Amino acid sequence: MVLPRWPGSSAGGKARPGQVPSGRGQAIHGLGGKGLGKGGTRRHRKILKDNIRGITKGDIRRLARRGGVKRISAPIYEDVRAALTDRLKLLIKDCACFVELAKRKTVTVTD
């Protein structure tokens, strides 16, 4: 006995009544990945950590080597991270001013 197939379904795919498959291997239900769906708060919010720790000791050493430094004392690493944080805050503030003045939402290289 041959069962009738739903229109647009592939030979191996199983279509449910009331749903029309797209035939391109895409999901039928859900709006994920499109920025659509239910808005509001998320169930699990991502906890922001101190991202300046991503600048590792090795990264700072490589930058110092490129600048011609031979030896580095231990407290320098925290000082470099603090200086980098301050510099990035100023830079991002200036970029935000330029973007806001130009009525854009994207930061470009020329900003």
CSV table of N, CA and C in Angstrom, one decimal:
chain,number,residue,atom,x,y,z
A,1,MET,N,0.8,-1.2,0.0
A,1,MET,CA,0.0,0.0,0.0
A,1,MET,C,0.9,1.2,0.0
A,2,VAL,N,0.7,2.1,-0.9
A,2,VAL,CA,1.4,3.4,-1.0
A,2,VAL,C,0.7,4.5,-0.4
A,3,LEU,N,1.3,5.2,0.6
A,3,LEU,CA,0.7,6.3,1.2
A,3,LEU,C,0.9,7.6,0.5
A,4,PRO,N,-0.1,8.5,0.4
A,4,PRO,CA,0.1,9.7,-0.3
A,4,PRO,C,1.1,10.6,0.4
A,5,ARG,N,1.9,11.4,-0.3
A,5,ARG,CA,2.8,12.3,0.3
A,5,ARG,C,2.2,13.7,0.3
A,6,TRP,N,2.7,14.5,1.2
A,6,TRP,CA,2.3,15.9,1.3
A,6,TRP,C,3.0,16.6,0.2
A,7,PRO,N,2.4,17.6,-0.3
A,7,PRO,CA,3.0,18.4,-1.4
A,7,PRO,C,4.3,19.1,-1.0
A,8,GLY,N,5.3,19.0,-1.8
A,8,GLY,CA,6.5,19.7,-1.5
A,8,GLY,C,7.5,18.9,-0.6
A,9,SER,N,7.1,17.7,-0.1
A,9,SER,CA,7.9,17.0,0.8
A,9,SER,C,8.9,16.1,0.0
A,10,SER,N,10.0,15.9,0.6
A,10,SER,CA,11.0,15.0,-0.1
A,10,SER,C,10.6,13.5,0.1
A,11,ALA,N,11.3,12.6,-0.6
A,11,ALA,CA,10.9,11.2,-0.5
A,11,ALA,C,11.1,10.7,0.9
A,12,GLY,N,12.2,11.1,1.6
A,12,GLY,CA,12.5,10.5,2.9
A,12,GLY,C,11.9,11.3,4.0
A,13,GLY,N,11.4,12.5,3.8
A,13,GLY,CA,11.0,13.4,4.8
A,13,GLY,C,9.6,13.1,5.3
A,14,LYS,N,9.3,13.3,6.6
A,14,LYS,CA,8.0,13.1,7.1
A,14,LYS,C,7.3,14.4,7.4
A,15,ALA,N,6.2,14.7,6.7
A,15,ALA,CA,5.5,15.9,6.9
A,15,ALA,C,4.3,15.6,7.8
A,16,ARG,N,4.0,16.6,8.6
A,16,ARG,CA,2.8,16.4,9.5
A,16,ARG,C,1.6,17.1,8.9
A,17,PRO,N,0.5,16.7,9.2
A,17,PRO,CA,-0.7,17.4,8.7
A,17,PRO,C,-0.8,18.8,9.2
A,18,GLY,N,-1.1,19.8,8.4
A,18,GLY,CA,-1.2,21.1,8.8
A,18,GLY,C,0.0,21.9,8.5
A,19,GLN,N,1.1,21.3,8.1
A,19,GLN,CA,2.4,21.9,7.9
A,19,GLN,C,2.9,21.6,6.5
A,20,VAL,N,3.4,22.6,5.8
A,20,VAL,CA,3.9,22.5,4.5
A,20,VAL,C,5.4,22.6,4.5
A,21,PRO,N,6.1,21.5,4.3
A,21,PRO,CA,7.6,21.6,4.4
A,21,PRO,C,8.1,22.5,3.2
A,22,SER,N,9.3,23.1,3.5
A,22,SER,CA,9.9,23.9,2.4
A,22,SER,C,10.6,23.2,1.4
A,23,GLY,N,11.0,21.9,1.7
A,23,GLY,CA,11.7,21.1,0.7
A,23,GLY,C,13.2,21.4,0.6
A,24,ARG,N,13.7,22.4,1.4
A,24,ARG,CA,15.1,22.8,1.4
A,24,ARG,C,15.9,22.3,2.6
A,25,GLY,N,15.3,21.5,3.4
A,25,GLY,CA,16.0,21.0,4.6
A,25,GLY,C,15.9,22.0,5.7
A,26,GLN,N,15.0,23.0,5.7
A,26,GLN,CA,14.9,23.9,6.7
A,26,GLN,C,13.8,23.5,7.7
A,27,ALA,N,13.9,24.0,8.9
A,27,ALA,CA,12.9,23.6,9.9
A,27,ALA,C,11.6,24.3,9.6
A,28,ILE,N,10.5,23.6,9.9
A,28,ILE,CA,9.2,24.1,9.7
A,28,ILE,C,8.8,25.1,10.8
A,29,HIS,N,9.1,24.7,12.0
A,29,HIS,CA,8.6,25.5,13.1
A,29,HIS,C,9.7,26.4,13.7
A,30,GLY,N,9.3,27.4,14.4
A,30,GLY,CA,10.3,28.3,15.1
A,30,GLY,C,10.8,29.4,14.2
A,31,LEU,N,11.2,30.5,14.9
A,31,LEU,CA,11.7,31.6,14.1
A,31,LEU,C,13.1,32.0,14.5
A,32,GLY,N,13.9,31.0,15.0
A,32,GLY,CA,15.2,31.2,15.4
A,32,GLY,C,16.2,31.7,14.3
A,33,GLY,N,17.1,32.5,14.7
A,33,GLY,CA,18.1,33.0,13.8
A,33,GLY,C,17.7,34.1,12.9
A,34,LYS,N,16.4,34.6,13.0
A,34,LYS,CA,15.9,35.7,12.2
A,34,LYS,C,15.7,36.9,13.0
A,35,GLY,N,15.9,36.9,14.3
A,35,GLY,CA,15.7,38.0,15.1
A,35,GLY,C,14.2,38.3,15.4
A,36,LEU,N,13.4,37.2,15.2
A,36,LEU,CA,12.0,37.3,15.4
A,36,LEU,C,11.6,36.5,16.6
A,37,GLY,N,10.3,36.4,16.9
A,37,GLY,CA,9.9,35.6,18.0
A,37,GLY,C,9.5,36.4,19.2
A,38,LYS,N,9.4,35.8,20.3
A,38,LYS,CA,9.0,36.4,21.5
A,38,LYS,C,10.1,37.3,22.0
A,39,GLY,N,9.8,38.6,22.3
A,39,GLY,CA,10.8,39.5,22.9
A,39,GLY,C,10.8,39.4,24.4
A,40,GLY,N,11.5,40.3,25.0
A,40,GLY,CA,11.5,40.4,26.4
A,40,GLY,C,12.8,39.8,27.0
A,41,THR,N,12.7,39.5,28.3
A,41,THR,CA,14.0,39.1,29.0
A,41,THR,C,14.2,37.6,28.7
A,42,ARG,N,15.5,37.3,28.8
A,42,ARG,CA,15.9,35.9,28.6
A,42,ARG,C,15.8,35.2,29.9
A,43,ARG,N,15.7,33.9,29.9
A,43,ARG,CA,15.7,33.1,31.1
A,43,ARG,C,17.0,33.1,31.8
A,44,HIS,N,18.1,33.0,31.0
A,44,HIS,CA,19.4,32.9,31.6
A,44,HIS,C,20.2,34.1,31.0
A,45,ARG,N,20.5,35.1,31.8
A,45,ARG,CA,21.3,36.2,31.3
A,45,ARG,C,22.8,35.9,31.4
A,46,LYS,N,23.6,36.3,30.4
A,46,LYS,CA,25.0,36.0,30.4
A,46,LYS,C,25.7,36.9,31.4
A,47,ILE,N,26.4,36.4,32.3
A,47,ILE,CA,27.1,37.2,33.3
A,47,ILE,C,28.4,37.7,32.7
A,48,LEU,N,28.6,39.0,32.7
A,48,LEU,CA,29.7,39.6,32.1
A,48,LEU,C,30.9,39.6,33.1
A,49,LYS,N,32.0,39.1,32.7
A,49,LYS,CA,33.2,39.0,33.6
A,49,LYS,C,34.2,40.1,33.2
A,50,ASP,N,35.2,40.2,33.9
A,50,ASP,CA,36.3,41.2,33.6
A,50,ASP,C,37.0,40.7,32.3
A,51,ASN,N,36.6,41.3,31.2
A,51,ASN,CA,37.2,40.9,29.9
A,51,ASN,C,38.6,41.4,29.7
A,52,ILE,N,39.1,42.3,30.5
A,52,ILE,CA,40.5,42.8,30.3
A,52,ILE,C,41.5,41.6,30.7
A,53,ARG,N,41.0,40.6,31.4
A,53,ARG,CA,41.8,39.5,31.7
A,53,ARG,C,42.1,38.6,30.4
A,54,GLY,N,41.4,38.9,29.3
A,54,GLY,CA,41.7,38.3,28.1
A,54,GLY,C,43.0,38.7,27.5
A,55,ILE,N,43.5,39.9,27.9
A,55,ILE,CA,44.8,40.3,27.5
A,55,ILE,C,45.8,39.6,28.5
A,56,THR,N,46.4,38.5,28.0
A,56,THR,CA,47.2,37.7,28.9
A,56,THR,C,48.6,38.2,29.1
A,57,LYS,N,49.3,37.6,30.0
A,57,LYS,CA,50.7,38.0,30.3
A,57,LYS,C,51.5,37.8,29.1
A,58,GLY,N,51.3,36.8,28.3
A,58,GLY,CA,52.1,36.5,27.1
A,58,GLY,C,51.8,37.6,26.1
A,59,ASP,N,50.6,38.1,26.0
A,59,ASP,CA,50.3,39.1,25.0
A,59,ASP,C,51.0,40.4,25.4
A,60,ILE,N,51.1,40.7,26.6
A,60,ILE,CA,51.8,41.9,27.1
A,60,ILE,C,53.3,41.8,26.8
A,61,ARG,N,53.8,40.6,27.1
A,61,ARG,CA,55.2,40.3,26.9
A,61,ARG,C,55.6,40.5,25.4
A,62,ARG,N,54.7,40.0,24.5
A,62,ARG,CA,55.0,40.1,23.1
A,62,ARG,C,55.0,41.6,22.6
A,63,LEU,N,54.0,42.4,23.1
A,63,LEU,CA,54.0,43.8,22.8
A,63,LEU,C,55.3,44.5,23.3
A,64,ALA,N,55.7,44.1,24.5
A,64,ALA,CA,56.9,44.7,25.1
A,64,ALA,C,58.1,44.3,24.3
A,65,ARG,N,58.2,43.1,23.8
A,65,ARG,CA,59.3,42.7,23.0
A,65,ARG,C,59.4,43.4,21.7
A,66,ARG,N,58.2,43.6,21.1
A,66,ARG,CA,58.2,44.4,19.9
A,66,ARG,C,58.6,45.8,20.1
A,67,GLY,N,58.4,46.4,21.3
A,67,GLY,CA,58.8,47.7,21.6
A,67,GLY,C,60.3,47.8,22.1
A,68,GLY,N,61.0,46.6,22.2
A,68,GLY,CA,62.4,46.6,22.5
A,68,GLY,C,62.7,46.4,24.0
A,69,VAL,N,61.7,45.9,24.8
A,69,VAL,CA,61.9,45.7,26.2
A,69,VAL,C,62.5,44.4,26.4
A,70,LYS,N,63.5,44.3,27.3
A,70,LYS,CA,64.2,43.1,27.6
A,70,LYS,C,63.7,42.3,28.8
A,71,ARG,N,63.5,43.0,29.9
A,71,ARG,CA,62.9,42.4,31.1
A,71,ARG,C,61.7,43.2,31.6
A,72,ILE,N,60.7,42.4,32.2
A,72,ILE,CA,59.5,43.0,32.6
A,72,ILE,C,59.2,42.6,34.1
A,73,SER,N,59.0,43.6,34.9
A,73,SER,CA,58.7,43.3,36.3
A,73,SER,C,57.3,42.9,36.5
A,74,ALA,N,57.0,42.2,37.6
A,74,ALA,CA,55.7,41.6,37.8
A,74,ALA,C,54.5,42.6,37.8
A,75,PRO,N,54.6,43.7,38.5
A,75,PRO,CA,53.4,44.6,38.6
A,75,PRO,C,53.1,45.3,37.3
A,76,ILE,N,53.9,45.2,36.3
A,76,ILE,CA,53.7,45.9,35.1
A,76,ILE,C,52.5,45.4,34.4
A,77,TYR,N,52.1,44.2,34.5
A,77,TYR,CA,51.0,43.6,33.7
A,77,TYR,C,49.7,44.3,34.1
A,78,GLU,N,49.5,44.5,35.4
A,78,GLU,CA,48.2,45.1,35.8
A,78,GLU,C,48.2,46.6,35.4
A,79,ASP,N,49.4,47.3,35.4
A,79,ASP,CA,49.5,48.6,35.0
A,79,ASP,C,49.2,48.8,33.5
A,80,VAL,N,49.7,47.8,32.7
A,80,VAL,CA,49.4,47.8,31.3
A,80,VAL,C,47.9,47.6,31.0
A,81,ARG,N,47.3,46.7,31.7
A,81,ARG,CA,45.9,46.4,31.5
A,81,ARG,C,45.1,47.7,31.9
A,82,ALA,N,45.4,48.4,33.0
A,82,ALA,CA,44.7,49.6,33.4
A,82,ALA,C,44.9,50.7,32.3
A,83,ALA,N,46.1,50.8,31.8
A,83,ALA,CA,46.4,51.8,30.7
A,83,ALA,C,45.6,51.5,29.5
A,84,LEU,N,45.5,50.2,29.1
A,84,LEU,CA,44.8,49.8,27.9
A,84,LEU,C,43.3,50.1,28.1
A,85,THR,N,42.8,49.8,29.3
A,85,THR,CA,41.4,50.0,29.5
A,85,THR,C,41.0,51.5,29.4
A,86,ASP,N,41.9,52.4,30.0
A,86,ASP,CA,41.6,53.8,29.9
A,86,ASP,C,41.7,54.3,28.4
A,87,ARG,N,42.7,53.8,27.7
A,87,ARG,CA,42.8,54.2,26.3
A,87,ARG,C,41.6,53.8,25.4
A,88,LEU,N,41.1,52.5,25.7
A,88,LEU,CA,40.0,52.0,24.9
A,88,LEU,C,38.7,52.8,25.3
A,89,LYS,N,38.6,53.2,26.5
A,89,LYS,CA,37.4,54.0,26.9
A,89,LYS,C,37.3,55.3,26.1
A,90,LEU,N,38.5,56.0,26.1
A,90,LEU,CA,38.5,57.2,25.3
A,90,LEU,C,38.3,57.0,23.8
A,91,LEU,N,38.9,56.0,23.3
A,91,LEU,CA,38.7,55.7,21.9
A,91,LEU,C,37.2,55.4,21.5
A,92,ILE,N,36.6,54.5,22.3
A,92,ILE,CA,35.2,54.1,22.1
A,92,ILE,C,34.3,55.3,22.3
A,93,LYS,N,34.6,56.2,23.2
A,93,LYS,CA,33.7,57.4,23.4
A,93,LYS,C,33.8,58.3,22.2
A,94,ASP,N,35.0,58.5,21.7
A,94,ASP,CA,35.2,59.3,20.5
A,94,ASP,C,34.4,58.7,19.3
A,95,CYS,N,34.6,57.3,19.1
A,95,CYS,CA,33.9,56.7,18.0
A,95,CYS,C,32.4,56.8,18.1
A,96,ALA,N,31.9,56.7,19.4
A,96,ALA,CA,30.4,56.8,19.6
A,96,ALA,C,29.9,58.2,19.2
A,97,CYS,N,30.8,59.2,19.5
A,97,CYS,CA,30.4,60.6,19.2
A,97,CYS,C,30.3,60.8,17.7
A,98,PHE,N,31.3,60.2,16.9
A,98,PHE,CA,31.3,60.4,15.5
A,98,PHE,C,30.1,59.7,14.9
A,99,VAL,N,29.8,58.5,15.4
A,99,VAL,CA,28.7,57.7,14.8
A,99,VAL,C,27.4,58.3,15.1
A,100,GLU,N,27.3,58.9,16.3
A,100,GLU,CA,26.0,59.5,16.6
A,100,GLU,C,25.8,60.8,15.8
A,101,LEU,N,26.9,61.6,15.6
A,101,LEU,CA,26.8,62.8,14.8
A,101,LEU,C,26.4,62.5,13.4
A,102,ALA,N,26.9,61.4,12.8
A,102,ALA,CA,26.6,61.0,11.4
A,102,ALA,C,25.3,60.2,11.3
A,103,LYS,N,24.6,60.0,12.4
A,103,LYS,CA,23.3,59.3,12.5
A,103,LYS,C,23.5,57.9,11.9
A,104,ARG,N,24.5,57.2,12.3
A,104,ARG,CA,24.7,55.8,11.9
A,104,ARG,C,24.7,54.9,13.1
A,105,LYS,N,24.7,53.6,12.8
A,105,LYS,CA,24.7,52.7,13.9
A,105,LYS,C,26.0,51.8,13.8
A,106,THR,N,26.8,52.0,12.7
A,106,THR,CA,27.9,51.2,12.5
A,106,THR,C,29.2,52.0,12.6
A,107,VAL,N,30.2,51.5,13.3
A,107,VAL,CA,31.5,52.2,13.4
A,107,VAL,C,32.3,51.7,12.3
A,108,THR,N,32.9,52.7,11.6
A,108,THR,CA,33.7,52.4,10.4
A,108,THR,C,35.2,52.7,10.8
A,109,VAL,N,36.1,52.3,9.9
A,109,VAL,CA,37.5,52.5,10.1
A,109,VAL,C,37.9,54.0,10.2
A,110,THR,N,37.2,54.8,9.4
A,110,THR,CA,37.5,56.2,9.4
A,110,THR,C,37.0,57.0,10.7
A,111,ASP,N,36.2,56.4,11.5
A,111,ASP,CA,35.8,57.0,12.7
A,111,ASP,C,36.9,57.0,13.7
